mmCIF file of C-alpha atoms and ligand atoms in Angstrom:
data_model
loop_
_atom_site.group_PDB
_atom_site.id
_atom_site.type_symbol
_atom_site.label_atom_id
_atom_site.label_comp_id
_atom_site.label_asym_id
_atom_site.label_seq_id
_atom_site.Cartn_x
_atom_site.Cartn_y
_atom_site.Cartn_z
ATOM 1 C CA MET A 1 70.741 14.432 -14.992
ATOM 2 C CA LYS A 2 66.544 14.679 -15.012
ATOM 3 C CA ILE A 3 64.335 17.596 -13.670
ATOM 4 C CA LEU A 4 61.048 17.698 -12.859
ATOM 5 C CA ALA A 5 59.354 20.880 -13.570
ATOM 6 C CA PHE A 6 55.768 21.775 -11.588
ATOM 7 C CA TRP A 7 53.971 24.615 -13.144
ATOM 8 C CA ASP A 8 52.203 26.174 -12.124
ATOM 9 C CA VAL A 9 50.732 25.599 -8.844
ATOM 10 C CA TYR A 10 47.386 27.297 -8.580
ATOM 11 C CA TRP A 11 45.436 28.390 -5.236
ATOM 12 C CA ARG A 12 44.303 25.601 -2.903
ATOM 13 C CA ILE A 13 43.541 22.760 -4.670
ATOM 14 C CA GLY A 14 46.058 23.052 -7.111
ATOM 15 C CA ARG A 15 48.280 22.128 -2.690
ATOM 16 C CA LYS A 16 46.433 19.431 -2.599
ATOM 17 C CA ALA A 17 46.156 17.918 -6.325
ATOM 18 C CA LEU A 18 49.847 18.172 -5.705
ATOM 19 C CA SER A 19 50.185 17.369 -2.367
ATOM 20 C CA ARG A 20 48.138 13.890 -3.127
ATOM 21 C CA GLU A 21 49.874 13.158 -7.197
ATOM 22 C CA ILE A 22 53.351 14.256 -6.343
ATOM 23 C CA ASP A 23 54.874 10.692 -5.315
ATOM 24 C CA VAL A 24 53.412 9.382 -7.995
ATOM 25 C CA ILE A 25 55.059 11.060 -10.807
ATOM 26 C CA LYS A 26 58.883 11.476 -8.884
ATOM 27 C CA GLY A 27 58.179 7.738 -8.864
ATOM 28 C CA GLN A 28 58.049 7.032 -12.530
ATOM 29 C CA TYR A 29 60.178 10.082 -13.736
ATOM 30 C CA THR A 30 62.815 9.555 -11.223
ATOM 31 C CA PRO A 31 64.900 13.138 -10.758
ATOM 32 C CA ASP A 32 67.703 14.454 -9.453
ATOM 33 C CA LEU A 33 66.457 17.741 -9.146
ATOM 34 C CA CYS A 34 62.554 19.472 -8.574
ATOM 35 C CA ILE A 35 61.352 22.710 -9.146
ATOM 36 C CA ALA A 36 57.526 24.271 -9.342
ATOM 37 C CA ASN A 37 56.632 27.832 -9.911
ATOM 38 C CA ILE A 38 54.531 28.807 -7.083
ATOM 39 C CA ASP A 39 53.210 32.458 -8.774
ATOM 40 C CA ASN A 40 48.968 31.496 -7.768
ATOM 41 C CA CYS A 41 50.153 29.046 -4.981
ATOM 42 C CA SER A 42 47.996 31.036 -1.736
ATOM 43 C CA SER A 43 44.418 32.260 -2.858
ATOM 44 C CA GLY A 44 45.557 32.617 -6.664
ATOM 45 C CA ARG A 45 48.335 34.891 -5.480
ATOM 46 C CA TRP A 46 52.343 34.894 -5.144
ATOM 47 C CA ALA A 47 52.113 31.336 -1.971
ATOM 48 C CA VAL A 48 52.185 32.504 1.461
ATOM 49 C CA GLU A 49 54.739 31.081 4.087
ATOM 50 C CA LYS A 50 53.515 28.985 5.516
ATOM 51 C CA HIS A 51 52.486 27.252 2.125
ATOM 52 C CA ILE A 52 56.140 27.433 0.526
ATOM 53 C CA TYR A 53 57.231 25.665 3.558
ATOM 54 C CA GLU A 54 53.960 22.829 3.079
ATOM 55 C CA LEU A 55 55.185 22.391 -0.754
ATOM 56 C CA GLU A 56 59.381 22.339 0.563
ATOM 57 C CA SER A 57 57.364 19.190 2.603
ATOM 58 C CA LEU A 58 56.933 16.836 -0.751
ATOM 59 C CA GLY A 59 60.304 16.862 -1.619
ATOM 60 C CA ILE A 60 60.662 20.360 -4.214
ATOM 61 C CA ASP A 61 64.084 21.563 -3.826
ATOM 62 C CA PHE A 62 63.320 25.443 -5.525
ATOM 63 C CA PHE A 63 60.268 27.214 -6.248
ATOM 64 C CA SER A 64 59.849 30.276 -9.098
ATOM 65 C CA GLY A 65 57.649 32.803 -9.309
ATOM 66 C CA GLY A 66 55.787 35.353 -11.414
ATOM 67 C CA ASP A 67 54.611 38.270 -12.112
ATOM 68 C CA HIS A 68 51.893 38.059 -8.238
ATOM 69 C CA PHE A 69 56.081 38.171 -6.642
ATOM 70 C CA PHE A 70 54.666 41.156 -4.784
ATOM 71 C CA ASP A 71 51.638 40.402 -4.140
ATOM 72 C CA ASN A 72 52.012 39.165 -0.454
ATOM 73 C CA ILE A 73 55.347 40.224 -0.136
ATOM 74 C CA THR A 74 54.783 41.259 3.608
ATOM 75 C CA ASP A 75 54.287 37.237 4.268
ATOM 76 C CA ILE A 76 57.349 36.387 3.033
ATOM 77 C CA GLN A 77 60.276 38.938 3.522
ATOM 78 C CA GLU A 78 61.076 37.317 6.684
ATOM 79 C CA TYR A 79 61.295 34.176 4.284
ATOM 80 C CA LEU A 80 63.252 35.883 2.245
ATOM 81 C CA LYS A 81 65.881 36.700 4.679
ATOM 82 C CA LYS A 82 66.838 33.359 5.376
ATOM 83 C CA ASP A 83 70.362 32.845 3.203
ATOM 84 C CA ASP A 84 68.602 29.651 2.468
ATOM 85 C CA ALA A 85 65.536 30.709 0.805
ATOM 86 C CA LYS A 86 64.447 28.517 -2.249
ATOM 87 C CA LEU A 87 62.437 30.814 -4.367
ATOM 88 C CA LEU A 88 63.235 33.599 -7.312
ATOM 89 C CA ARG A 89 62.061 36.258 -8.340
ATOM 90 C CA PRO A 90 62.442 37.535 -12.013
ATOM 91 C CA ALA A 91 65.911 38.549 -12.097
ATOM 92 C CA ASN A 92 64.728 41.188 -15.125
ATOM 93 C CA PHE A 93 61.999 43.281 -12.593
ATOM 94 C CA TYR A 94 63.597 47.252 -11.956
ATOM 95 C CA GLU A 95 65.363 46.825 -8.785
ATOM 96 C CA GLN A 96 64.171 50.081 -7.489
ATOM 97 C CA ARG A 97 60.761 49.513 -7.925
ATOM 98 C CA TYR A 98 59.743 47.495 -5.071
ATOM 99 C CA TYR A 99 59.905 46.684 -1.562
ATOM 100 C CA ASP A 100 64.549 46.882 -0.170
ATOM 101 C CA ILE A 101 63.967 43.481 0.267
ATOM 102 C CA PRO A 102 66.431 40.612 -0.211
ATOM 103 C CA TRP A 103 65.776 38.478 -3.704
ATOM 104 C CA LYS A 104 67.232 36.250 -6.438
ATOM 105 C CA GLY A 105 67.428 36.309 -9.987
ATOM 106 C CA TYR A 106 68.972 32.867 -9.957
ATOM 107 C CA SER A 107 70.678 30.877 -7.454
ATOM 108 C CA LEU A 108 72.841 27.617 -8.187
ATOM 109 C CA ILE A 109 71.549 24.484 -6.223
ATOM 110 C CA GLU A 110 73.378 21.783 -6.056
ATOM 111 C CA LYS A 111 71.874 18.531 -6.288
ATOM 112 C CA ASN A 112 73.470 14.856 -6.606
ATOM 113 C CA GLY A 113 76.673 16.598 -6.974
ATOM 114 C CA LYS A 114 76.305 18.893 -9.533
ATOM 115 C CA ASN A 115 75.379 22.306 -9.713
ATOM 116 C CA ILE A 116 72.458 23.866 -11.526
ATOM 117 C CA LEU A 117 72.197 27.590 -12.185
ATOM 118 C CA PHE A 118 68.382 28.091 -11.823
ATOM 119 C CA ILE A 119 67.597 31.556 -13.995
ATOM 120 C CA HIS A 120 63.998 33.318 -13.993
ATOM 121 C CA LEU A 121 62.768 35.552 -16.136
ATOM 122 C CA ILE A 122 59.747 37.681 -17.217
ATOM 123 C CA GLY A 123 58.754 39.052 -20.617
ATOM 124 C CA GLU A 124 58.676 42.570 -21.933
ATOM 125 C CA VAL A 125 55.383 41.802 -24.359
ATOM 126 C CA PHE A 126 51.729 41.623 -22.939
ATOM 127 C CA MET A 127 52.741 41.624 -19.189
ATOM 128 C CA ASN A 128 51.066 44.040 -16.059
ATOM 129 C CA HIS A 129 55.208 45.248 -15.225
ATOM 130 C CA ASN A 130 57.737 47.273 -17.379
ATOM 131 C CA VAL A 131 60.767 45.553 -16.823
ATOM 132 C CA TYR A 132 64.788 45.139 -18.388
ATOM 133 C CA SER A 133 65.357 43.279 -20.976
ATOM 134 C CA PRO A 134 65.539 39.518 -20.054
ATOM 135 C CA PHE A 135 67.846 38.335 -22.691
ATOM 136 C CA LEU A 136 70.639 41.643 -21.817
ATOM 137 C CA LYS A 137 69.579 39.641 -18.145
ATOM 138 C CA PHE A 138 70.583 36.092 -19.425
ATOM 139 C CA ASP A 139 73.757 37.215 -21.057
ATOM 140 C CA GLU A 140 74.973 39.608 -17.794
ATOM 141 C CA ILE A 141 73.331 36.886 -15.542
ATOM 142 C CA LEU A 142 76.280 34.244 -17.392
ATOM 143 C CA SER A 143 78.758 37.490 -17.505
ATOM 144 C CA GLU A 144 78.258 37.825 -13.460
ATOM 145 C CA VAL A 145 78.056 33.948 -12.385
ATOM 146 C CA ALA A 146 81.975 33.990 -14.883
ATOM 147 C CA ASP A 147 83.414 36.867 -13.263
ATOM 148 C CA LYS A 148 82.609 35.593 -10.041
ATOM 149 C CA GLY A 149 84.073 32.785 -10.490
ATOM 150 C CA LEU A 150 81.388 29.698 -9.909
ATOM 151 C CA SER A 151 80.303 26.943 -12.519
ATOM 152 C CA TYR A 152 77.659 25.154 -12.824
ATOM 153 C CA ASP A 153 76.891 21.966 -14.644
ATOM 154 C CA VAL A 154 73.306 22.891 -16.526
ATOM 155 C CA CYS A 155 71.424 25.899 -16.738
ATOM 156 C CA ILE A 156 68.165 25.846 -17.231
ATOM 157 C CA VAL A 157 66.082 28.969 -17.693
ATOM 158 C CA ASP A 158 62.183 30.180 -16.250
ATOM 159 C CA PHE A 159 60.636 32.557 -18.849
ATOM 160 C CA HIS A 160 57.621 34.159 -16.714
ATOM 161 C CA CYS A 161 55.891 35.293 -20.325
ATOM 162 C CA GLU A 162 52.725 35.925 -22.245
ATOM 163 C CA ALA A 163 53.684 35.676 -25.666
ATOM 164 C CA SER A 164 55.178 32.887 -27.362
ATOM 165 C CA ALA A 165 57.415 34.724 -30.059
ATOM 166 C CA GLU A 166 59.134 36.663 -26.942
ATOM 167 C CA PHE A 167 59.390 32.704 -25.897
ATOM 168 C CA TYR A 168 61.222 30.925 -28.884
ATOM 169 C CA GLY A 169 62.635 34.832 -29.327
ATOM 170 C CA LEU A 170 64.995 33.998 -26.049
ATOM 171 C CA ALA A 171 64.872 30.357 -26.191
ATOM 172 C CA HIS A 172 67.011 31.103 -29.808
ATOM 173 C CA PHE A 173 69.436 33.595 -28.425
ATOM 174 C CA ILE A 174 70.043 31.357 -25.662
ATOM 175 C CA ASP A 175 70.117 27.477 -27.596
ATOM 176 C CA GLY A 176 73.981 26.090 -26.577
ATOM 177 C CA ARG A 177 74.507 28.067 -23.452
ATOM 178 C CA ALA A 178 70.875 27.005 -20.714
ATOM 179 C CA GLY A 179 70.216 22.724 -20.915
ATOM 180 C CA ALA A 180 66.162 23.262 -21.288
ATOM 181 C CA ILE A 181 64.099 26.952 -21.208
ATOM 182 C CA PHE A 182 60.192 26.662 -19.884
ATOM 183 C CA GLY A 183 57.427 28.649 -20.064
ATOM 184 C CA THR A 184 54.866 29.885 -17.433
ATOM 185 C CA HIS A 185 52.311 31.939 -17.299
ATOM 186 C CA THR A 186 49.640 31.029 -19.527
ATOM 187 C CA HIS A 187 48.219 28.194 -17.342
ATOM 188 C CA VAL A 188 47.548 26.351 -21.014
ATOM 189 C CA GLN A 189 50.396 23.691 -21.709
ATOM 190 C CA THR A 190 51.445 24.118 -25.036
ATOM 191 C CA ASN A 191 52.613 20.715 -28.054
ATOM 192 C CA ASP A 192 55.482 21.692 -29.249
ATOM 193 C CA GLU A 193 58.230 20.356 -26.772
ATOM 194 C CA LYS A 194 61.026 20.189 -28.696
ATOM 195 C CA ILE A 195 65.226 20.314 -28.102
ATOM 196 C CA LEU A 196 66.754 23.242 -30.339
ATOM 197 C CA PRO A 197 70.038 22.789 -32.884
ATOM 198 C CA TRP A 198 72.518 23.006 -30.183
ATOM 199 C CA GLY A 199 70.490 20.961 -28.012
ATOM 200 C CA THR A 200 68.341 23.751 -25.502
ATOM 201 C CA GLY A 201 65.857 21.916 -24.610
ATOM 202 C CA LEU A 202 62.003 23.840 -24.528
ATOM 203 C CA ILE A 203 58.972 23.644 -23.935
ATOM 204 C CA SER A 204 56.809 27.464 -23.922
ATOM 205 C CA ASP A 205 54.393 26.603 -22.025
ATOM 206 C CA VAL A 206 54.500 23.701 -19.036
ATOM 207 C CA TRP A 207 50.057 24.456 -17.791
ATOM 208 C CA MET A 208 49.753 24.582 -14.145
ATOM 209 C CA ASN A 209 48.144 22.625 -11.461
ATOM 210 C CA GLY A 210 44.804 23.527 -10.776
ATOM 211 C CA ALA A 211 41.416 22.681 -11.541
ATOM 212 C CA LEU A 212 41.016 21.447 -14.929
ATOM 213 C CA PHE A 213 37.439 23.535 -15.698
ATOM 214 C CA GLY A 214 37.239 27.259 -15.064
ATOM 215 C CA VAL A 215 39.525 30.056 -16.542
ATOM 216 C CA ILE A 216 42.847 29.418 -16.159
ATOM 217 C CA GLY A 217 42.208 27.787 -12.711
ATOM 218 C CA ALA A 218 39.755 30.383 -11.833
ATOM 219 C CA GLU A 219 36.382 30.108 -11.359
ATOM 220 C CA TYR A 220 34.304 31.292 -13.973
ATOM 221 C CA GLU A 221 31.428 33.056 -12.604
ATOM 222 C CA SER A 222 33.895 35.531 -10.551
ATOM 223 C CA VAL A 223 35.704 35.912 -14.320
ATOM 224 C CA ARG A 224 32.611 36.702 -16.587
ATOM 225 C CA LYS A 225 31.724 39.433 -14.613
ATOM 226 C CA ARG A 226 35.043 41.146 -15.630
ATOM 227 C CA PHE A 227 34.363 40.242 -18.999
ATOM 228 C CA ILE A 228 31.139 41.122 -19.303
ATOM 229 C CA THR A 229 32.042 44.372 -17.658
ATOM 230 C CA GLY A 230 35.611 45.743 -18.713
ATOM 231 C CA ILE A 231 35.626 46.320 -14.699
ATOM 232 C CA ASN A 232 38.077 44.549 -12.375
ATOM 233 C CA LYS A 233 36.475 45.074 -9.259
ATOM 234 C CA TRP A 234 35.383 41.558 -8.539
ATOM 235 C CA LEU A 235 37.547 38.974 -6.738
ATOM 236 C CA ILE A 236 37.817 36.309 -8.686
ATOM 237 C CA SER A 237 37.504 33.055 -7.065
ATOM 238 C CA GLN A 238 39.034 30.534 -7.224
ATOM 239 C CA SER A 239 37.782 27.306 -8.649
ATOM 240 C CA LEU A 240 35.599 24.171 -5.901
ATOM 241 C CA GLU A 241 34.893 21.699 -9.076
ATOM 242 C CA LYS A 242 36.700 18.767 -8.404
ATOM 243 C CA GLU A 243 38.874 17.725 -11.373
ATOM 244 C CA TYR A 244 42.153 18.739 -11.608
ATOM 245 C CA VAL A 245 45.314 18.526 -13.517
ATOM 246 C CA ILE A 246 48.563 17.923 -13.317
ATOM 247 C CA SER A 247 51.011 19.438 -15.200
ATOM 248 C CA ALA A 248 54.981 19.359 -15.453
ATOM 249 C CA VAL A 249 57.848 18.515 -17.430
ATOM 250 C CA SER A 250 60.829 16.459 -17.371
ATOM 251 C CA PHE A 251 64.329 17.126 -19.206
ATOM 252 C CA GLU A 252 67.030 14.428 -19.074
ATOM 253 C CA ILE A 253 70.249 17.074 -19.619
ATOM 254 C CA TRP A 254 74.221 15.116 -20.402
ATOM 255 C CA ASP A 255 76.652 16.494 -18.340
ATOM 256 C CA ASP A 256 77.329 18.629 -21.149
ATOM 257 C CA GLY A 257 75.121 21.370 -20.484
ATOM 258 C CA LYS A 258 72.937 19.449 -23.146
ATOM 259 C CA CYS A 259 69.373 18.508 -23.388
ATOM 260 C CA VAL A 260 68.979 14.805 -24.937
ATOM 261 C CA SER A 261 64.850 14.148 -24.474
ATOM 262 C CA VAL A 262 62.592 16.432 -23.253
ATOM 263 C CA GLU A 263 58.595 14.899 -22.095
ATOM 264 C CA LYS A 264 55.498 17.204 -21.258
ATOM 265 C CA ILE A 265 53.689 15.242 -18.101
ATOM 266 C CA ARG A 266 49.774 16.051 -18.096
ATOM 267 C CA LYS A 267 47.490 14.108 -16.027
ATOM 268 C CA GLU A 268 43.591 14.535 -15.464
ATOM 269 C CA TRP A 269 41.819 13.140 -12.155
ATOM 270 C CA SER A 270 39.019 14.136 -9.887
ATOM 271 C CA LEU A 271 39.319 14.303 -6.461
HETATM 272 FE FE1 FE2 B 301 50.132 31.674 -13.001
HETATM 273 FE FE1 FE2 B 302 51.701 34.913 -14.859
#
């Protein structure tokens, strides 16, 4: 089966760019499952409910978040309470730390006759949250799924992390137990797509859908003040440039759960 992952939809320009280009890219890569990360989808932070529906209407089957998951949490409470909420948060956040709101850190998604186990994890290194080990959590999720008697054809992992070494550590840790692992969070596409010896396809960062210039999607001037002064009181603002980038990764995974091809996608346009 083919999986097309768009990462990460950044602010209004990211949503607009995706709505303009998604049909052409889906036509080209013919995915069975289409997913996207929306950690910065609304005002550079986690998606609000209306934007989740907007992206669902584009034909995206499932979403994941990241370190900004709680930024707009009050707006998406009702959405998260729905049984069919198509939204993951990192599974290894400490559960007791945050609001008493239902959430999923992994999900079994049925699509085109296959069951896909989609797991979302966040890194421990250079991130703003203290989290449980993503390594141990991965093992625990597979045990939990087995204990529940659930079966799946393909396992994919979104690892929202900053450090390449941590990404590669987890990628080798799960090699042969997942069909694909893709890094998110840095908003910088890496040139390292490959298939590991036991059949796990990877790219350590997919990049984003958003402004081509600026600082990982944000307007340069608003970020410059923070770096120059060392004070974080200024809000970052979205880039108003017309140039944007669409980035994604396409995996093909066979029925044995092993990856047979991984292709990174990067396209630049002007609105
Ligand atoms: Fe992000
Ligand atoms: Fe992030």
